[in-house]
XYZ file of C-alpha atoms in Angstrom:
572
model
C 40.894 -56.905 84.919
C 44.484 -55.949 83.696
C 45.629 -56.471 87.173
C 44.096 -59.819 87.427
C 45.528 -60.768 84.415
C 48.987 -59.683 84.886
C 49.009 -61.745 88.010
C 48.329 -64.757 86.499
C 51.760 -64.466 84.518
C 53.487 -63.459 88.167
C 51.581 -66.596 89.631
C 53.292 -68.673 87.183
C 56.895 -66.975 87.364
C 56.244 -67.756 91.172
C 55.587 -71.428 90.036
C 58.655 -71.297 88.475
C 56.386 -72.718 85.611
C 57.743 -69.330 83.674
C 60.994 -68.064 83.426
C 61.756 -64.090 84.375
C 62.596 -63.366 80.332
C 59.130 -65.034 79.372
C 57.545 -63.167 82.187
C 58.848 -59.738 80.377
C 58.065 -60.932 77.312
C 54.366 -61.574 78.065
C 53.601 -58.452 79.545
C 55.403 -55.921 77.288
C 53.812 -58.139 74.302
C 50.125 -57.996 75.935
C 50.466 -54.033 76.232
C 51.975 -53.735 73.190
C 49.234 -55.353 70.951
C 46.674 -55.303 73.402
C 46.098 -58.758 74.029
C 45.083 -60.373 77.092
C 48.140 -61.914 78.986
C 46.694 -65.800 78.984
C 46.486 -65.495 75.521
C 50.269 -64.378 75.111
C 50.872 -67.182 76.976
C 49.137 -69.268 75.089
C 50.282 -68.356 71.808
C 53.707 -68.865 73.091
C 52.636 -72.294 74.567
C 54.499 -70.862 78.171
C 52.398 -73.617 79.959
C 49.531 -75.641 79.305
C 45.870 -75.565 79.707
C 46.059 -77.124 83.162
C 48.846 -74.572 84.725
C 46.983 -71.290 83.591
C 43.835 -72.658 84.964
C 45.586 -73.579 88.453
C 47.296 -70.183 88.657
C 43.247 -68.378 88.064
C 42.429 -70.927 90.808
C 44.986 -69.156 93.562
C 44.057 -65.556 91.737
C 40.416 -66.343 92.415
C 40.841 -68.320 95.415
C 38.869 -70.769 94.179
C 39.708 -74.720 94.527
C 41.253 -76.111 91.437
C 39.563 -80.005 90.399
C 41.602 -82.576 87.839
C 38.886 -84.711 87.042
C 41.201 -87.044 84.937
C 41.597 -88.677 88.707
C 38.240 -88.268 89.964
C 35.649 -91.320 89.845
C 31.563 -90.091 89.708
C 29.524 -91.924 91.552
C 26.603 -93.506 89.849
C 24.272 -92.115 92.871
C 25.109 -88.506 92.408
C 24.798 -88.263 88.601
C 21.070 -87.832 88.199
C 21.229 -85.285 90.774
C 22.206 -82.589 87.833
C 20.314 -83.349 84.779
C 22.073 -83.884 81.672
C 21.203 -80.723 79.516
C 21.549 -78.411 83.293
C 25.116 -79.802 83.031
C 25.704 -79.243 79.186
C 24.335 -75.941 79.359
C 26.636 -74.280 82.294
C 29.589 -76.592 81.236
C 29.663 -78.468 85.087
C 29.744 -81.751 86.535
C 28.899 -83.392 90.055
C 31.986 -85.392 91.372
C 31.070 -85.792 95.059
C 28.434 -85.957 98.011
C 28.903 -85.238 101.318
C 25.853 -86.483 103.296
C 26.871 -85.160 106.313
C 27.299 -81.366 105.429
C 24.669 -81.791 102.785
C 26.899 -80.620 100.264
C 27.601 -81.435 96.457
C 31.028 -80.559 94.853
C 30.433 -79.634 91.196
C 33.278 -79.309 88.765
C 32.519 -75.515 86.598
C 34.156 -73.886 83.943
C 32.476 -70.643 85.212
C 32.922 -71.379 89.088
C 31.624 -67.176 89.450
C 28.783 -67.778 87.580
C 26.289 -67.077 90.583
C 22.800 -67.794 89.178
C 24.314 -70.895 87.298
C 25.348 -72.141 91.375
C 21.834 -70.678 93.029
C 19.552 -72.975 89.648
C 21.878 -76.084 90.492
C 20.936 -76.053 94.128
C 17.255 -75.617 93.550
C 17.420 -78.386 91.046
C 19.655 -81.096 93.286
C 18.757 -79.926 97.107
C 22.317 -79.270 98.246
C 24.483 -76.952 98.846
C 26.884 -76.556 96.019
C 30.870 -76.093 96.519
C 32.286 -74.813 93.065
C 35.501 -75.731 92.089
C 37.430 -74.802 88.693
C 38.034 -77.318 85.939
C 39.596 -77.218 82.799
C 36.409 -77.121 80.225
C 37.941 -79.686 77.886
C 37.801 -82.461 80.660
C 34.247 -81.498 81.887
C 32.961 -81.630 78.511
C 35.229 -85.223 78.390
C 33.321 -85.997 81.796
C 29.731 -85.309 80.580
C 30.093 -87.208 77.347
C 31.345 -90.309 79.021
C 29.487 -90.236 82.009
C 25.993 -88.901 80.502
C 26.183 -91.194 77.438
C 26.246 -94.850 77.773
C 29.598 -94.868 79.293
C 30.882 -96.913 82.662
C 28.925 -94.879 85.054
C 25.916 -94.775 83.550
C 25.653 -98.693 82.498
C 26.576 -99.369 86.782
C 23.968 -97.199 87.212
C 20.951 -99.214 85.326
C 22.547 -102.155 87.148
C 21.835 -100.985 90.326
C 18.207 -99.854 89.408
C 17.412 -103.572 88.300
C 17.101 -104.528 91.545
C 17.974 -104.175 95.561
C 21.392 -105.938 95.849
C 21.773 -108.608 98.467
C 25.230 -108.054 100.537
C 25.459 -112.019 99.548
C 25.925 -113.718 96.874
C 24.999 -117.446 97.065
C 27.555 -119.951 96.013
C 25.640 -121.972 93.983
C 25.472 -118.708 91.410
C 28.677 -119.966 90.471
C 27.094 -122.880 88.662
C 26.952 -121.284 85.515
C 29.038 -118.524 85.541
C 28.110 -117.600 81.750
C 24.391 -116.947 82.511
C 24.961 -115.107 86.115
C 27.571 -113.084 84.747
C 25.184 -111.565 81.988
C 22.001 -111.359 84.265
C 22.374 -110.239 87.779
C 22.952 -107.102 88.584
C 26.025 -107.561 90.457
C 27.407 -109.697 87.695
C 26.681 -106.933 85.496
C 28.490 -104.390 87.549
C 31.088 -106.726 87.663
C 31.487 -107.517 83.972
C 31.026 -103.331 83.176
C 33.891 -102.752 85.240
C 35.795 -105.714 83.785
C 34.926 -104.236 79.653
C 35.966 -100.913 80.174
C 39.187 -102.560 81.831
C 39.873 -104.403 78.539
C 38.863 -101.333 76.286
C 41.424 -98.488 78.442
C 44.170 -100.966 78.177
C 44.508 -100.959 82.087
C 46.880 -103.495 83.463
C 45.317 -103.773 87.014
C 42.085 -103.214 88.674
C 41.758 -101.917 91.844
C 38.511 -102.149 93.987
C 38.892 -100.088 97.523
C 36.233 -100.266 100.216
C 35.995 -96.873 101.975
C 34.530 -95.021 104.917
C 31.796 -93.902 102.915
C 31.705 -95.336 99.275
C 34.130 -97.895 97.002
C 36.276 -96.699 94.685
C 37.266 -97.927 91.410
C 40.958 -97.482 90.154
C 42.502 -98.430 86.726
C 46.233 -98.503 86.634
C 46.643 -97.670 82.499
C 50.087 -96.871 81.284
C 51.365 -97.715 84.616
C 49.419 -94.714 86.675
C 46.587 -95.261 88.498
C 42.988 -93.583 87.201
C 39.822 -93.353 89.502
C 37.131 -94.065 87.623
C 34.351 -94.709 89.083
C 32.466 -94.647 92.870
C 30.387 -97.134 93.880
C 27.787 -97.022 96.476
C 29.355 -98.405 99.747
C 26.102 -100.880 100.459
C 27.332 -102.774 97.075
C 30.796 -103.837 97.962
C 30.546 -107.194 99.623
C 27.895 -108.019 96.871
C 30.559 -106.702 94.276
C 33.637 -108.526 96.531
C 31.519 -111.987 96.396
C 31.132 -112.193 93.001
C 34.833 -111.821 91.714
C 35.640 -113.625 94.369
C 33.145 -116.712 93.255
C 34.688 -116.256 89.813
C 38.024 -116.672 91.435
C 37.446 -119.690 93.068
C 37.930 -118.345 96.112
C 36.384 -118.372 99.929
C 33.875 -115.977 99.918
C 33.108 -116.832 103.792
C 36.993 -115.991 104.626
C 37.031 -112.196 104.962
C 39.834 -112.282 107.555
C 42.996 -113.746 105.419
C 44.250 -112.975 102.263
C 43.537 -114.724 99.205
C 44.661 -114.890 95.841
C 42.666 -116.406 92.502
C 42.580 -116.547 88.649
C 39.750 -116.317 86.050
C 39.356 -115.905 82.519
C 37.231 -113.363 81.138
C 35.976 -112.632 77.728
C 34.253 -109.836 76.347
C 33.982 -110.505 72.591
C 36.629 -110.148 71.016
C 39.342 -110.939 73.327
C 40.226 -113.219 76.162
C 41.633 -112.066 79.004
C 43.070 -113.920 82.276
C 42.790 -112.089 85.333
C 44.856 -113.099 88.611
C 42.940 -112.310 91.101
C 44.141 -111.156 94.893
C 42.185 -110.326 98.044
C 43.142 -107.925 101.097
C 41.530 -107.494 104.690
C 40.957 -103.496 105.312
C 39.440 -101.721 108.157
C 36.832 -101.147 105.920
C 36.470 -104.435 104.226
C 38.007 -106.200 101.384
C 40.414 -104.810 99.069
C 40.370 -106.483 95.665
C 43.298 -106.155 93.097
C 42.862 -107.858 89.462
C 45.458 -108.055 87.272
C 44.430 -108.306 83.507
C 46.726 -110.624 81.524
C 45.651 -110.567 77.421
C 45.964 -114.077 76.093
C 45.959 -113.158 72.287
C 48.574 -110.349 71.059
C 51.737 -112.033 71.515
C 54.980 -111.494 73.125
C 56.873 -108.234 71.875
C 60.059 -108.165 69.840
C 62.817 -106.513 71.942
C 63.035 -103.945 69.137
C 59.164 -103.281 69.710
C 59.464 -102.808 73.688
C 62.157 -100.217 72.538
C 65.409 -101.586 72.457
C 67.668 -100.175 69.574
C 71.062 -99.249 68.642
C 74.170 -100.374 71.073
C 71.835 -101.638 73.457
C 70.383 -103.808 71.327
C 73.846 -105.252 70.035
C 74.989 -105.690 72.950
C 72.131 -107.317 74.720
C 72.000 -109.892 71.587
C 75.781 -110.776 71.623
C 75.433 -111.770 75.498
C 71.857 -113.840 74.410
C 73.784 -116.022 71.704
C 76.748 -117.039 73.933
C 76.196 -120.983 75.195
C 76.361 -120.330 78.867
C 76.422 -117.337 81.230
C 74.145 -114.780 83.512
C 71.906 -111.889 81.512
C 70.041 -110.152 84.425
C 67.406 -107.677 83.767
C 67.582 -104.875 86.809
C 64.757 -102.706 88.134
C 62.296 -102.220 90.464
C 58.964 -103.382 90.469
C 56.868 -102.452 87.585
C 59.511 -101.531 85.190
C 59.197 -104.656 82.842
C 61.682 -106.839 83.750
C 59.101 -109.824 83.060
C 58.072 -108.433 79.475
C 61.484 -107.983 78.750
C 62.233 -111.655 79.212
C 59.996 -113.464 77.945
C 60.487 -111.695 74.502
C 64.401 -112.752 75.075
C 63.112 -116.301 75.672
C 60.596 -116.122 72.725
C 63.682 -115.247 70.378
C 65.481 -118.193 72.004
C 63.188 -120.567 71.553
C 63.273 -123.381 69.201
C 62.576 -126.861 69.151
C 66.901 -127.336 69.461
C 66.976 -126.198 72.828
C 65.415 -126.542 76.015
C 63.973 -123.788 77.650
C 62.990 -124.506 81.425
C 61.292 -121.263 83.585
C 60.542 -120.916 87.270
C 58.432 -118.049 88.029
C 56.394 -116.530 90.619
C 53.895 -116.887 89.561
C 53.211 -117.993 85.113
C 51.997 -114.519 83.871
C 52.195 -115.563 80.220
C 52.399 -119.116 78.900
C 55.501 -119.466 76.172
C 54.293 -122.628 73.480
C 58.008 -125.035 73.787
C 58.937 -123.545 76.879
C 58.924 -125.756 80.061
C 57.352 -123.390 82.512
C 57.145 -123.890 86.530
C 55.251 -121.550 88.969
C 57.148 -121.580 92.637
C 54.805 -122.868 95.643
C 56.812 -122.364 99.016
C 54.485 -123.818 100.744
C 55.141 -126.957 99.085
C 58.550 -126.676 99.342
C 59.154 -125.645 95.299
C 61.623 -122.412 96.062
C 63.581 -121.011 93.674
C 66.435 -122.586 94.458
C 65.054 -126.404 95.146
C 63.684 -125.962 91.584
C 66.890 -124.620 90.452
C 68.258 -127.688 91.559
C 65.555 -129.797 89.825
C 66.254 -128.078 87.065
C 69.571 -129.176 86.542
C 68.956 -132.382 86.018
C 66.504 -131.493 83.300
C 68.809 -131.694 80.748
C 67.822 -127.695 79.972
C 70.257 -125.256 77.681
C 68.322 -121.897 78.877
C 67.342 -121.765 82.507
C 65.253 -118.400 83.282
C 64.968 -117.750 87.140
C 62.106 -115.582 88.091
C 63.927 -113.739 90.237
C 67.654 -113.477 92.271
C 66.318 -113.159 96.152
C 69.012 -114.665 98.412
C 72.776 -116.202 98.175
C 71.772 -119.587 97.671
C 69.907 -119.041 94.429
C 73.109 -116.494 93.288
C 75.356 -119.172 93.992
C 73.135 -122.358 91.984
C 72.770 -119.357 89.167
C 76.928 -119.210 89.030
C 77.164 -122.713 89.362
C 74.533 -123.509 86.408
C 76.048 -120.640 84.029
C 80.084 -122.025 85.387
C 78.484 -125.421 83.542
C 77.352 -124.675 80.468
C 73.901 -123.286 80.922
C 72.672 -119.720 79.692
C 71.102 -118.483 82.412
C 68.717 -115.275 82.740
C 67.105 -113.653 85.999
C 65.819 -110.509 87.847
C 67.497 -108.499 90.453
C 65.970 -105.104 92.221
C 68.917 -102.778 91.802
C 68.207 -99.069 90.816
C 70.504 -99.486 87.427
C 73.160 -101.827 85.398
C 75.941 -101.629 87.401
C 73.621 -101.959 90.943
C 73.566 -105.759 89.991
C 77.218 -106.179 90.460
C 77.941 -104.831 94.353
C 74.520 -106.371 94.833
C 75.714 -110.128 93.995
C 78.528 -109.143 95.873
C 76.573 -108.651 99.287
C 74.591 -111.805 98.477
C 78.382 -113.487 99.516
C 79.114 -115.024 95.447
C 83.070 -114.899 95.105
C 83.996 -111.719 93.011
C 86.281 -114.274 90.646
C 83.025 -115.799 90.118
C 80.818 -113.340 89.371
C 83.340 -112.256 86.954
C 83.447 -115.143 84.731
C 79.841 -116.342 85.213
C 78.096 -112.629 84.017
C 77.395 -112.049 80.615
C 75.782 -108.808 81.002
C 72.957 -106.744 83.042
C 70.897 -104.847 81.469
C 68.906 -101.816 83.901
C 64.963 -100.597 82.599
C 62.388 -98.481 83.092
C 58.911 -97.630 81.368
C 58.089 -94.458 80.230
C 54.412 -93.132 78.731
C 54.332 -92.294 74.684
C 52.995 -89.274 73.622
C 49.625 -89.901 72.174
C 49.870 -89.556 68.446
C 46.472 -88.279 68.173
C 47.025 -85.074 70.226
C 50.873 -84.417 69.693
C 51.844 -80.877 69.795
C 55.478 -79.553 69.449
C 56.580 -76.705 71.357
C 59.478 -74.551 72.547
C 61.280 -75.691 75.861
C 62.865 -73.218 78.464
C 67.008 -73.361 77.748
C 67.165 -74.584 81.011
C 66.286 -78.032 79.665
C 67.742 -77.700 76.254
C 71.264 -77.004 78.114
C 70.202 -79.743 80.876
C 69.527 -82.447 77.560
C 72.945 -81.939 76.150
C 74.546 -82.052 79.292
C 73.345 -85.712 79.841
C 73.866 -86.436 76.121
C 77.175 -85.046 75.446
C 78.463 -85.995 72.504
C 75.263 -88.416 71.625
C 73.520 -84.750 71.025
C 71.973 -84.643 67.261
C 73.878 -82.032 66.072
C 71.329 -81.346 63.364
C 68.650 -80.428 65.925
C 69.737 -77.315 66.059
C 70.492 -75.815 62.200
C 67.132 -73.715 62.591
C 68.657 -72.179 65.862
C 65.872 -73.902 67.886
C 64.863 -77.583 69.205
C 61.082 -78.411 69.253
C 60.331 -81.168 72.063
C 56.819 -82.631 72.059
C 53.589 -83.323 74.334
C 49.890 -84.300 74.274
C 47.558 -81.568 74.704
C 44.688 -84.692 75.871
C 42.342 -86.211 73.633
C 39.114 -88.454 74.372
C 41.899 -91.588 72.297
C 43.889 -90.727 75.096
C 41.137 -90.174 77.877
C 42.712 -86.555 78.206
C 46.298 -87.789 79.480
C 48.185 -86.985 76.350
C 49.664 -90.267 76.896
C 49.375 -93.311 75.140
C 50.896 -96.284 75.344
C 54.403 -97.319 76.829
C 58.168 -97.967 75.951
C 61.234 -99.181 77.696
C 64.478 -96.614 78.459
C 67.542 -99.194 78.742
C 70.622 -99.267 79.517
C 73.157 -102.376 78.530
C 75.809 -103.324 80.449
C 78.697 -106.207 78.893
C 81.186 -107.560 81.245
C 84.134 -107.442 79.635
C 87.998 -107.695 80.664
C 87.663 -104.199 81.833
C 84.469 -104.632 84.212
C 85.325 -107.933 84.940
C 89.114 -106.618 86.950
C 86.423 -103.937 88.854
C 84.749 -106.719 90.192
C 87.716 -108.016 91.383
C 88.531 -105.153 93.247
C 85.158 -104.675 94.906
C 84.760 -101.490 93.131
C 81.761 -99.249 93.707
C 78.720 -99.053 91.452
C 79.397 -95.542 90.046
C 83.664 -96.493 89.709
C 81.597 -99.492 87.142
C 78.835 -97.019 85.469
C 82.084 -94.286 84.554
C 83.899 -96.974 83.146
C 81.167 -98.565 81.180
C 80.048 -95.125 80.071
C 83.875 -94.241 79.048
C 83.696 -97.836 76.791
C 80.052 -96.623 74.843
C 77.336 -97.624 77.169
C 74.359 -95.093 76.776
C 72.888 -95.005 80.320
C 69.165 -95.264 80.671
C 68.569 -91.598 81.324
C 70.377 -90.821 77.824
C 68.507 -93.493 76.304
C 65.158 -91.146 77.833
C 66.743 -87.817 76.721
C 66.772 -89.624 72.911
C 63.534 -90.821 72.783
C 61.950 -87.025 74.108
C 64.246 -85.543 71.098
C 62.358 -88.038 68.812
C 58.860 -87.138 69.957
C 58.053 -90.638 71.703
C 57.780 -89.259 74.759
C 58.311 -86.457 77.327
C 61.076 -85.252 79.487
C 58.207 -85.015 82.730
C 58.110 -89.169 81.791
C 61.987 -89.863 81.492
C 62.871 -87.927 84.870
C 59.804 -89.430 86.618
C 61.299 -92.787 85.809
C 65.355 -92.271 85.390
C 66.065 -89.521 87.784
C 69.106 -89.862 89.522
């Protein structure tokens, strides 16, 4: 057993997940005080639950399961009986008909006559994997209890499902919606959307079931599995509550519906795909109550802050918010425009499409089709008498150049633009063919985002980093290092361990990383001169902006998030 155990420390120095000191240091401590070597490491907090169990895993040769990302079918659950599961500490996660064989998720994946009782009891051949016992025990009490899975579940015992709904259900959506058992799939899937905070909804048909994803704090979660005979039944109704075709499975379509489950009122926007195994359906949830956030509330402080504010409260000029999709560019202004707005100015918006309506503000959703661009309304707009103009987003030269043009006549103008950072924006209005001079004198500032998970505050645990990244954190910080931080002679960074508040993530939660670029007599000669994007970032840095990867490295020494989060996002 000593061997197996000292290869678990080797497996994770060959992971690189521990360094060659801490490798020492756990083995001369475990023969030392004659401790087992996983528990060094975990008294040393080395690596986490979900590293030690992976590196038994490859010792044992045993497949490793994360069932934070694994939906249970409502079919398959009732094939190991509640106390079988609570008694061995395992949970079914998937069928395969064909090879008449049951995956099962064990804490004890060599616990033989725990595998031989399971197959008598469920009639198929089990395939063990390894779990990590906290998230099994997670898994049971959500799944067992009265949770999403099971409440699907009684809905699809009420009765056989038709693979049609009829239209005329959609007479009085209030009483279908709480009866039938589609409708009550439907509106299950739609209340535990609303309770996990989950921004989208995604329904995939596959080859041999449909899936059900939530994308909460920006990553996507599976769920739950439904049974693959249910998903036009399933794909008709939200689609009925849509107000969309429910005959046209060949085209795209997009819809919107409001949804309420109590206590709040949500608006989802609704937006069918074709597949080769049907129709994909993607709802985004959009929470009418709650408000806009303050700029300081998305996370915005300090000389970002002051610098975003001083470009807001000039008359005229361009403020564009950079990033790429996802990163809150939208958020981020509409809490500029709700600071804006008051009943002395006119606010006029053109956006693709409304996400959240703004009381005062003149808002305008694009429709190509009917020849309302961003640019014709631009136009429009101008004779609108407006002070604030916000354009959904910068696509091609002939919106950059009505966008100079408005901001060159006294407008205060704010739009989007996918560059990577800050100083992106500028070469990138550059290629879109606006004349450097006027890019110069039209820009007020750009400002570059990303979002980045909070630790959960239920689960927070401090620990002690590798001086790899301590040395790697004041590198990118430089002289913005707390000095402080290290009187003790050590710096404690933080993470989540997982918690059922957190459904296990150790995440909770988002906040923005900025970074807040002025154009001032300096920046404004680069452009000018063409310069390149990192010849603009080295000067801006040199005059006191705080790039958005030291505006990361901050927030991990302040415990609001982690440094896995900030280099996901803000990696160079």
């Amino acid at each position: 057993m000593r061997n197996d155990e000292r290869n678990i420390a080797d497996i994770l120095f060959s992971q690189k997940i521990i360094s060659q000191e801490q490798l020492a240091l756990v083995k001369l401590e475990s023969v030392n005080k004659g401790k087992d070597i996983e528990e060094v490491i975990r008294s040393h907090n080395f690596a986490n639950d979900e590293q030690i169990i992976k590196a038994k895993a490859a010792l044992l040769n045993i497949p490793f399961v994360s069932l934070s990302t694994k939906g249970i079918s409502p079919e398959i659950l009732p094939l190991i009986p509640e106390p079988v599961a609570r008694r061995y500490v395992l949970i079914p996660f998937l069928l395969e008909q064909k090879t008449n064989t049951l995956s099962v998720a064990m804490k004890d994946p060599l616990d033989i006559s725990a595998i031989e009782f399971v197959e008598r009891k469920s009639g198929y051949t089990i395939k063990a994997f390894l779990g990590l016992e906290n998230e099994i025990q997670q898994k049971i009490e959500e799944e067992y209890s009265q949770g999403l899975t099971t409440e699907v579940t009684q809905a699809l015992k009420e009765s056989t499902i038709a693979a049609k709904l009829e239209a005329e259900e959609s007479k009085n959506l209030n009483q279908t919606i709480n009866e039938a058992p589609v409708a009550k799939i439907v509106s299950t899937i739609l209340d535990y959307a609303v309770k996990s905070r989950a921004s989208d909804v995604h329904i995939e048909p596959q080859e041999d079931r449909t899936r059900v994803r939530y994308r909460i704090d920006g990553i996507l979660h599976e769920k739950l599995a439904l049974p693959k005979k249910v998903h036009d039944a399933v794909s008709s109704r939200i689609k009925i509550l849509s107000d969309m075709k429910i005959d046209e499975k060949r085209l795209p379509q997009d819809g919107r519906f409001t949804f309420n489950n109590g206590d709040q009122e949500v608006d989802l926007r609704v937006s069918s795909l074709p597949t080769v195994f049907g129709e994909k359906i993607v709802m985004r949830l959009l929470k009418k109550s709650g408000g806009v956030p303050t700029l300081t509330d998305l996370g915005l402080r300090g000389t970002a802050l002051k610098n975003l504010e001083t470009a807001m409260i000039r008359p005229h000029g361009i403020i564009l918010i950079t990033g790429p999709t996802g990163s809150g560019k939208t958020t981020t202004l509409y809490s500029i425009l709700t600071k804006l707005n008051t009943s002395k100015v006119n606010i006029v918006t053109l956006e693709d499409p409304v996400e959240y309506q703004i009381a005062g503000v003149n808002q305008v959703q694009i429709n190509p089709l009917a020849g309302l661009t961003f640019a014709s309304g631009l136009r429009a707009f101008l004779r609108q008498d407006p002070n604030i103009i916000m354009v959904g987003e910068i696509r091609d030269a002939e919106t950059t150049d009505l966008a100079i043009q408005a901001a060159l006549t006294g407008h205060l103008v704010f739009s989007t633009l996918h560059t990577n950072n800050a100083s992106g924006a500028l070469p990138r209005l550059l290629d879109m063919h606006a004349e450097p001079y006027l890019v110069a004198s039209a820009l007020n500032a750009t400002m570059g985002q990303r979002v980045v998970r909070r630790i959960c505050n239920f689960c927070k645990e401090a620990y002690q980093p590798p001086q790899a990244i301590i040395s790697d954190i004041k590198a990118v910080l430089g002289n913005l290092f707390p000095q402080d931080l290290e009187k003790n002679g050590t710096i404690s960074l933080y993470r989540g361990k997982g918690c059922p508040e957190c459904s296990n993530t150790g995440y909770s939660g988002r906040i923005g990383v900025y970074e807040v670029l002025p154009i001032d007599e300096k920046v404004g000669r680069l452009i000018l001169q063409r310069a390149a994007m990192n010849d603009i970032e080295k000067v801006a840095t040199d005059e006191g902006m705080i790039t958005m990867k030291q505006d990361g490295y901050l927030k991990i020494l302040e415990g609001i998030t982690t440094i896995e989060e900030v280099l996901r996002v803000a990696q160079d």
